Short mmCIF file of C-alpha atoms in Angstrom, two decimals:
data_model
loop_
_atom_site.label_atom_id
_atom_site.label_comp_id
_atom_site.label_asym_id
_atom_site.label_seq_id
_atom_site.Cartn_x
_atom_site.Cartn_y
_atom_site.Cartn_z
CA MET X 30 14.88 -21.93 1.79
CA ASN X 31 14.14 -25.52 2.76
CA LYS X 32 10.90 -26.49 0.97
CA ARG X 33 9.64 -28.18 4.13
CA ASP X 34 9.74 -24.85 5.97
CA THR X 35 6.41 -23.09 5.69
CA TRP X 36 7.09 -19.71 7.29
CA GLN X 37 9.48 -17.06 6.06
CA TYR X 38 10.29 -13.78 7.81
CA ARG X 39 12.36 -10.73 6.93
CA MET X 40 13.37 -8.44 9.80
CA ILE X 41 14.97 -5.03 9.27
CA TRP X 42 16.33 -3.07 12.23
CA TYR X 43 18.02 0.29 12.40
CA THR X 44 20.66 1.50 14.85
CA TYR X 45 19.69 4.22 17.30
CA LYS X 46 19.57 7.55 15.43
CA HIS X 47 21.04 5.61 12.46
CA LYS X 48 24.55 5.76 13.89
CA ALA X 49 27.09 3.88 11.76
CA VAL X 50 28.25 1.39 14.42
CA LEU X 51 27.87 -2.02 12.72
CA VAL X 52 31.41 -2.09 11.37
CA GLU X 53 34.48 -4.30 11.49
CA GLU X 54 34.76 -6.47 14.62
CA VAL X 55 31.31 -5.33 15.87
CA GLU X 56 29.76 -6.69 12.70
CA ARG X 57 31.51 -10.05 13.02
CA ARG X 58 30.48 -10.52 16.64
CA PHE X 59 26.93 -9.41 15.88
CA VAL X 60 26.53 -12.00 13.10
CA GLU X 61 27.84 -14.70 15.44
CA LEU X 62 25.23 -13.73 18.05
CA ILE X 63 22.39 -13.82 15.51
CA HIS X 64 23.34 -17.33 14.34
CA GLN X 65 23.60 -18.45 17.96
CA LEU X 66 20.16 -17.07 18.87
CA CYS X 67 18.56 -18.60 15.76
CA ASP X 68 20.12 -21.99 16.50
CA GLU X 69 18.66 -21.89 20.01
CA LEU X 70 15.19 -21.34 18.52
CA CYS X 71 15.66 -23.93 15.71
CA ILE X 72 15.29 -21.14 13.14
CA GLN X 73 17.03 -21.39 9.76
CA VAL X 74 19.09 -18.33 8.81
CA GLU X 75 18.66 -17.79 5.07
CA HIS X 76 20.42 -14.48 4.55
CA ILE X 77 22.03 -11.67 6.54
CA LYS X 78 22.76 -8.23 5.15
CA LEU X 79 24.42 -5.45 7.11
CA LYS X 80 25.07 -1.78 6.57
CA PRO X 81 26.72 0.42 9.21
CA ASP X 82 23.28 1.55 10.42
CA THR X 83 20.92 -1.20 9.20
CA PHE X 84 20.53 -4.94 9.77
CA SER X 85 18.42 -7.21 7.55
CA LEU X 86 17.76 -10.85 8.47
CA LEU X 87 15.87 -13.45 6.41
CA ILE X 88 14.85 -16.55 8.36
CA SER X 89 12.58 -19.56 7.86
CA SER X 90 10.81 -21.93 10.21
CA LYS X 91 8.70 -25.07 10.09
CA LYS X 92 6.23 -23.47 12.47
CA GLN X 93 4.67 -20.03 12.80
CA LEU X 94 6.64 -17.74 15.10
CA ASN X 95 5.76 -14.87 17.39
CA ILE X 96 8.13 -12.86 15.27
CA THR X 97 7.71 -9.49 17.01
CA LYS X 98 8.60 -11.06 20.35
CA ILE X 99 11.62 -12.79 18.79
CA LEU X 100 12.83 -9.56 17.21
CA LYS X 101 12.64 -7.64 20.48
CA ASN X 102 14.37 -10.47 22.31
CA MET X 103 17.17 -10.51 19.72
CA GLN X 104 17.59 -6.75 20.02
CA LYS X 105 17.78 -6.95 23.81
CA LYS X 106 20.30 -9.80 23.88
CA THR X 107 22.54 -8.44 21.12
CA TYR X 108 22.70 -5.03 22.80
CA LYS X 109 23.50 -6.55 26.16
CA SER X 110 26.29 -8.69 24.73
CA LEU X 111 27.79 -6.14 22.34
CA SER X 112 27.76 -3.25 24.82
CA LYS X 113 29.81 -5.31 27.26
CA LYS X 114 32.48 -6.01 24.67
CA PHE X 115 32.35 -2.69 22.80
CA THR X 116 31.86 0.18 25.23
CA GLN X 117 31.46 2.69 22.39
CA LEU X 118 28.03 1.17 21.66
CA LYS X 119 26.56 2.28 24.97
CA SER X 120 24.08 5.12 24.52
CA THR X 121 22.66 7.44 27.15
CA GLU X 122 19.20 6.10 26.21
CA GLY X 123 20.33 2.59 27.07
CA ASP X 124 19.75 0.96 23.69
CA LEU X 125 21.61 0.18 20.50
CA TRP X 126 18.51 -0.14 18.33
CA ASP X 127 15.97 2.34 17.05
CA LYS X 128 12.35 1.59 17.99
CA THR X 129 11.36 1.54 14.31
CA TYR X 130 11.60 -1.81 12.53
CA VAL X 131 10.05 -3.64 9.56
CA ILE X 132 8.94 -7.27 9.57
CA THR X 133 7.51 -9.12 6.59
CA SER X 134 5.85 -12.48 7.22
CA ILE X 135 5.06 -14.92 4.43
CA ASN X 136 3.18 -18.21 4.65
CA GLN X 137 4.67 -20.42 1.92
CA ASN X 138 1.82 -22.94 2.25
CA PRO X 139 -1.64 -21.31 1.92
CA SER X 140 -3.29 -24.46 3.26
CA GLU X 141 -1.50 -23.85 6.58
CA VAL X 142 -3.64 -21.79 8.97
CA ASP X 143 -2.16 -18.38 9.81
CA ILE X 144 -2.93 -18.04 13.52
CA ARG X 145 -2.06 -14.35 13.63
CA ILE X 146 -4.43 -13.44 10.80
CA GLU X 147 -7.15 -15.55 12.42
CA LYS X 148 -6.71 -13.52 15.62
CA ILE X 149 -6.98 -10.25 13.68
CA PHE X 150 -10.26 -11.42 12.14
CA ASP X 151 -11.53 -12.54 15.55
CA HIS X 152 -11.09 -8.99 16.86
CA LEU X 153 -12.45 -7.27 13.73
CA TRP X 154 -15.54 -5.15 14.33
CA SER X 155 -15.54 -2.77 11.34
CA ALA X 156 -14.04 -2.29 7.86
CA GLU X 157 -13.76 1.16 6.25
CA TYR X 158 -12.38 2.43 2.98
CA TYR X 159 -9.03 4.15 3.43
CA ASP X 160 -9.29 7.94 2.91
CA LEU X 161 -13.10 7.85 3.01
CA ASP X 162 -15.63 7.98 5.83
CA GLU X 163 -17.54 4.99 4.47
CA GLY X 164 -17.99 1.39 5.58
CA VAL X 165 -17.15 -1.54 3.30
CA THR X 166 -19.91 -3.97 4.30
CA ASP X 167 -22.63 -4.62 6.83
CA ASP X 168 -21.86 -8.34 6.87
CA LEU X 169 -18.39 -8.69 8.39
CA ASP X 170 -18.69 -12.46 8.77
CA ILE X 171 -19.01 -13.00 5.01
CA PHE X 172 -16.21 -10.50 4.38
CA LYS X 173 -13.94 -12.38 6.80
CA MET X 174 -14.77 -15.65 5.07
CA TYR X 175 -13.74 -14.10 1.74
CA LEU X 176 -10.44 -12.84 3.19
CA ALA X 177 -9.75 -16.18 4.90
CA HIS X 178 -9.37 -17.77 1.44
CA ARG X 179 -6.85 -15.16 0.25
CA ASN X 180 -3.08 -15.63 0.43
CA LEU X 181 -2.16 -12.76 2.76
CA GLY X 182 1.36 -11.71 3.72
CA ILE X 183 1.97 -9.43 6.70
CA ILE X 184 4.09 -6.29 7.13
CA ASP X 185 4.71 -4.83 10.59
CA TYR X 186 5.90 -1.24 10.45
CA GLY X 187 5.60 1.29 13.26
CA GLU X 188 2.12 1.25 14.74
CA SER X 189 0.57 -0.34 11.64
CA VAL X 190 0.10 -3.87 10.35
CA PHE X 191 -0.41 -4.34 6.61
CA LEU X 192 -2.12 -7.40 5.14
CA VAL X 193 -0.85 -7.94 1.61
CA ASP X 194 -3.13 -9.81 -0.81
CA VAL X 195 -0.43 -11.44 -2.94
CA GLN X 196 -2.49 -12.52 -5.95
CA ALA X 197 -4.55 -9.32 -6.10
CA LEU X 198 -1.52 -7.02 -6.02
CA ASN X 199 0.51 -9.13 -8.45
CA THR X 200 -2.15 -9.17 -11.19
CA GLU X 201 -0.94 -7.26 -14.25
CA ILE X 202 -2.78 -4.21 -15.60
CA ASN X 203 -2.23 -1.50 -18.21
CA LEU X 204 -3.95 1.79 -17.35
CA ASN X 205 -3.64 3.48 -20.73
CA CYS X 206 -6.38 5.93 -19.75
CA PHE X 207 -5.67 8.64 -22.33
CA GLU X 208 -6.08 6.22 -25.24
CA CYS X 209 -9.14 4.70 -23.58
CA THR X 210 -10.93 8.07 -23.42
CA LYS X 211 -10.38 8.52 -27.16
CA ILE X 212 -12.54 5.42 -27.66
CA HIS X 213 -14.93 5.56 -24.70
CA LYS X 214 -14.98 9.33 -24.07
CA TYR X 215 -15.36 9.68 -20.27
CA GLY X 216 -14.45 6.06 -19.59
CA CYS X 217 -14.29 5.27 -15.89
CA CYS X 218 -14.97 8.93 -14.99
CA SER X 219 -18.61 8.54 -16.03
CA GLY X 220 -21.26 8.91 -13.36
CA SER X 221 -20.75 10.02 -9.79
CA PRO X 222 -17.29 11.40 -8.96
CA CYS X 223 -15.22 10.05 -6.09
CA ASP X 224 -15.27 11.93 -2.79
CA LEU X 225 -12.43 14.03 -1.43
CA SER X 226 -11.02 13.27 1.99
CA VAL X 227 -11.09 16.08 4.56
CA LYS X 228 -7.35 16.68 4.09
CA ASN X 229 -7.52 16.81 0.29
CA ARG X 230 -10.68 18.91 0.40
CA LYS X 231 -8.80 21.66 2.26
CA MET X 232 -6.04 21.58 -0.35
CA PHE X 233 -8.57 21.60 -3.20
CA ILE X 234 -10.42 24.63 -1.77
CA GLN X 235 -7.10 26.45 -1.41
CA HIS X 236 -6.30 25.96 -5.10
CA MET X 237 -9.87 26.10 -6.45
CA PRO X 238 -9.67 29.74 -7.76
CA ASN X 239 -6.74 28.74 -9.98
CA ILE X 240 -8.46 25.51 -11.08
CA ILE X 241 -11.54 27.55 -12.04
CA GLU X 242 -9.39 29.86 -14.17
CA GLU X 243 -7.85 26.83 -15.88
CA MET X 244 -11.32 25.47 -16.64
CA LYS X 245 -12.41 28.79 -18.10
CA LYS X 246 -9.40 28.81 -20.43
CA LEU X 247 -10.15 25.32 -21.70
CA ASP X 248 -13.97 25.39 -21.84
CA GLU X 249 -15.68 28.47 -20.42
CA SER X 250 -19.15 27.45 -21.60
CA TYR X 251 -18.86 24.15 -19.72
CA TYR X 252 -17.69 25.90 -16.58
CA LYS X 253 -20.80 28.11 -16.68
CA LYS X 254 -22.86 24.90 -16.49
CA VAL X 255 -20.80 23.73 -13.52
CA GLU X 256 -21.18 27.15 -11.90
CA ALA X 257 -24.94 27.02 -12.38
CA LEU X 258 -24.99 23.81 -10.31
CA GLY X 259 -23.12 25.57 -7.50
CA GLY X 260 -19.50 24.98 -8.53
CA PHE X 261 -17.20 21.99 -8.35
CA LEU X 262 -17.98 21.12 -4.72
CA GLY X 263 -21.34 20.12 -3.30
CA GLU X 264 -22.71 21.08 0.11
CA LYS X 265 -20.89 18.23 1.87
CA GLY X 266 -17.64 18.94 0.05
CA SER X 267 -17.96 16.17 -2.54
CA ILE X 268 -17.21 16.85 -6.21
CA ARG X 269 -20.30 17.47 -8.30
CA GLU X 270 -21.38 15.62 -11.40
CA CYS X 271 -22.19 17.60 -14.55
CA GLU X 272 -23.56 16.27 -17.84
CA GLY X 273 -23.09 12.64 -16.78
CA ARG X 274 -19.46 12.96 -15.75
CA CYS X 275 -17.23 14.33 -13.01
CA SER X 276 -17.34 18.13 -13.23
CA LEU X 277 -13.52 18.23 -13.26
CA LEU X 278 -13.30 16.20 -16.46
CA VAL X 279 -12.36 18.36 -19.45
CA GLU X 280 -11.25 17.71 -23.02
CA HIS X 281 -7.73 18.89 -23.77
CA GLU X 282 -5.71 18.15 -26.92
CA GLY X 283 -8.19 15.47 -27.98
CA VAL X 284 -8.01 13.63 -24.65
CA TRP X 285 -10.34 13.76 -21.64
CA LYS X 286 -8.36 14.74 -18.55
CA CYS X 287 -8.96 15.44 -14.88
CA LEU X 288 -8.39 19.18 -14.52
CA ALA X 289 -7.29 18.86 -10.89
CA HIS X 290 -4.70 16.22 -11.83
CA LYS X 291 -3.48 18.31 -14.77
CA TYR X 292 -3.18 21.38 -12.53
CA ALA X 293 -1.31 19.42 -9.82
CA LEU X 294 1.25 18.13 -12.31
CA GLU X 295 1.82 21.57 -13.84
CA GLN X 296 2.16 23.24 -10.42
CA HIS X 297 4.38 20.44 -9.02
CA ILE X 298 1.84 19.63 -6.31
CA PRO X 299 1.54 15.94 -5.34
CA SER X 300 -1.70 14.82 -6.98
CA TYR X 301 -2.27 12.55 -3.96
CA ASP X 302 -2.74 15.68 -1.84
CA LEU X 303 -5.15 17.47 -4.22
CA CYS X 304 -7.25 14.88 -6.06
CA PRO X 305 -9.57 12.23 -4.62
CA LEU X 306 -7.32 9.32 -3.74
CA SER X 307 -10.00 6.95 -5.00
CA CYS X 308 -9.52 8.36 -8.51
CA LEU X 309 -5.78 7.74 -8.46
CA MET X 310 -5.57 4.29 -6.91
CA TYR X 311 -7.81 2.10 -9.11
CA PRO X 312 -7.73 -0.87 -9.09
CA LEU X 313 -5.66 -0.83 -5.89
CA GLU X 314 -8.02 -1.10 -2.92
CA ILE X 315 -7.01 -0.04 0.58
CA ILE X 316 -9.25 -0.94 3.51
CA GLU X 317 -8.79 -0.15 7.19
CA LEU X 318 -9.72 -3.11 9.38
CA ILE X 319 -10.85 -1.72 12.73
CA THR X 320 -10.18 -3.97 15.71
CA ASP X 321 -10.15 -3.53 19.49
CA LYS X 322 -6.34 -3.52 19.43
CA GLN X 323 -4.07 -0.47 19.36
CA LYS X 324 -2.31 -1.16 16.08
CA LYS X 325 -3.89 0.01 12.83
CA ILE X 326 -4.63 -2.87 10.42
CA ILE X 327 -4.57 -2.01 6.70
CA LEU X 328 -5.57 -4.41 3.93
CA LEU X 329 -3.83 -3.90 0.57
CA THR X 330 -5.68 -5.68 -2.23
CA SER X 331 -7.28 -4.87 -5.61
CA ALA X 332 -10.76 -4.69 -7.09
CA LEU X 333 -9.95 -6.89 -10.09
CA ASP X 334 -11.79 -9.94 -8.82
CA GLU X 335 -15.42 -9.43 -9.89
CA VAL X 336 -16.87 -10.83 -6.67
CA PHE X 337 -14.72 -8.47 -4.61
CA ALA X 338 -15.42 -5.49 -6.90
CA LYS X 339 -19.18 -5.98 -6.74
CA GLU X 340 -19.45 -6.74 -3.03
CA TYR X 341 -16.58 -4.82 -1.42
CA GLY X 342 -14.84 -2.49 -3.90
CA ARG X 343 -15.38 1.25 -3.43
CA TRP X 344 -16.06 1.66 -7.17
CA GLY X 345 -18.44 -1.27 -7.55
CA SER X 346 -18.34 -3.35 -10.73
CA TYR X 347 -17.12 -1.65 -13.90
CA LYS X 348 -18.96 -4.25 -15.99
CA ASP X 349 -21.95 -1.89 -15.96
CA LEU X 350 -19.99 0.73 -17.96
CA ASP X 351 -19.84 0.65 -21.73
CA VAL X 352 -16.07 0.12 -21.81
CA GLU X 353 -13.94 -2.82 -22.93
CA LEU X 354 -11.82 -3.03 -19.75
CA ARG X 355 -8.78 -4.23 -21.68
CA CYS X 356 -6.78 -2.37 -19.03
CA ILE X 357 -7.45 -5.10 -16.44
CA HIS X 358 -7.64 -8.10 -18.79
CA LYS X 359 -4.19 -8.82 -20.18
CA GLU X 360 -5.55 -11.59 -22.40
CA ALA X 361 -7.51 -8.88 -24.30
CA HIS X 362 -4.40 -6.84 -25.17
CA ASN X 363 -4.23 -5.18 -28.59
CA TYR X 364 -2.22 -2.55 -30.48
CA ILE X 365 -3.32 0.14 -27.99
CA PHE X 366 -3.12 -1.87 -24.78
CA LYS X 367 0.19 -3.52 -25.62
CA GLU X 368 1.02 -6.77 -23.87
CA GLU X 369 4.48 -5.62 -22.84
CA ASP X 370 3.04 -2.59 -21.02
CA TYR X 371 1.09 -4.61 -18.43
CA ARG X 372 2.57 -4.42 -14.92
CA PRO X 373 1.50 -5.68 -11.47
CA VAL X 374 -0.98 -3.52 -9.54
CA TYR X 375 1.49 -2.75 -6.76
CA GLN X 376 4.13 -1.53 -9.24
CA VAL X 377 1.64 0.70 -11.08
CA ASN X 378 0.72 2.25 -7.71
CA LYS X 379 4.28 2.46 -6.37
CA ASN X 380 4.33 6.24 -5.94
CA LEU X 381 0.94 6.29 -4.22
CA LEU X 382 1.91 3.52 -1.80
CA ILE X 383 5.19 5.25 -0.92
CA HIS X 384 3.43 8.62 -0.53
CA GLU X 385 0.84 7.18 1.86
CA PHE X 386 2.83 4.57 3.80
CA GLY X 387 6.56 5.04 3.13
CA GLN X 388 9.38 3.39 1.19
CA GLU X 389 9.75 0.69 3.86
CA VAL X 390 6.20 -0.58 3.34
CA TYR X 391 6.59 -0.66 -0.44
CA GLU X 392 9.81 -2.65 -0.12
CA GLY X 393 7.95 -4.99 2.23
CA ILE X 394 5.30 -5.55 -0.46
CA GLU X 395 8.07 -6.33 -2.96
CA GLU X 396 9.62 -8.78 -0.48
CA ILE X 397 6.35 -10.65 0.01
CA ILE X 398 5.32 -10.81 -3.66
CA ASP X 399 8.76 -11.49 -5.15
#
């Protein structure tokens, strides 16, 4: 890409019902049309990739574009032109392209104001933790000021817009939790447990009799203490604390483990459907930004920055715990937290991100960060 060009966009379209129509002479004519349309808009074509049912276009521009409008205009004009020349492309629905598309937008110069993000912040009236019925802050103005200084990429997919905090998601971590609990016992599972979402709570209740039996096998005396408190779940459906730790935490083979997570793995149940998502995602932070617009805005960041963790992270600051936190400080690596095992936050949470938002969103994150 030309270094003078600030804005970079990747657009991915799919043919209607994923029909394999972008072949041979259709493909050649289609590429010619795309170059022609980009030339008219003074947009630099960086790369084009085609499959019979998928089109991927990487472009760059010296100015910020209304990229959604451009994509829809390209789809309309290419269909109109191609359907005249190739009658086999005409569909009864009157379109060549599927309504689903993916757009990633990257500002190569953080000092350049991102007008679209500014507009999102202008319409922001609430921020809530994803998967929890809990607000992030009472002072949205300060929160917006914090976000305004972050390097945020954008992914458009379906009815959602994802703001990708590049630095936060690309910071390397090493969550060697099993080894950590050998040193710090309960580690990050000390204190109040994370809450279950309504969806996961239903799944947990469904499997709770089996989880109880598993607990009895491993530590029946401890389960009696949990039972005396009223069981794993409190009155509002949150997981109870017992003896200074989450009541689901149990020692097994010399390691402290989450019994619900252990049970999910053994029963081939997605842990993201059974356990509190907040337990599985650290330090990935997902926040829903509520605006007066139709599209859902989702912020993907991490709670590694101490200011963010203390002020806005759902877990608060882990500095208050008696743990070394080598997991999130690569410079403190040792023979247990090996330097070569540190990976970016988004890669560590790949399966969770795909489970919640789809493969297309994860690939969009890769596109923006790489």
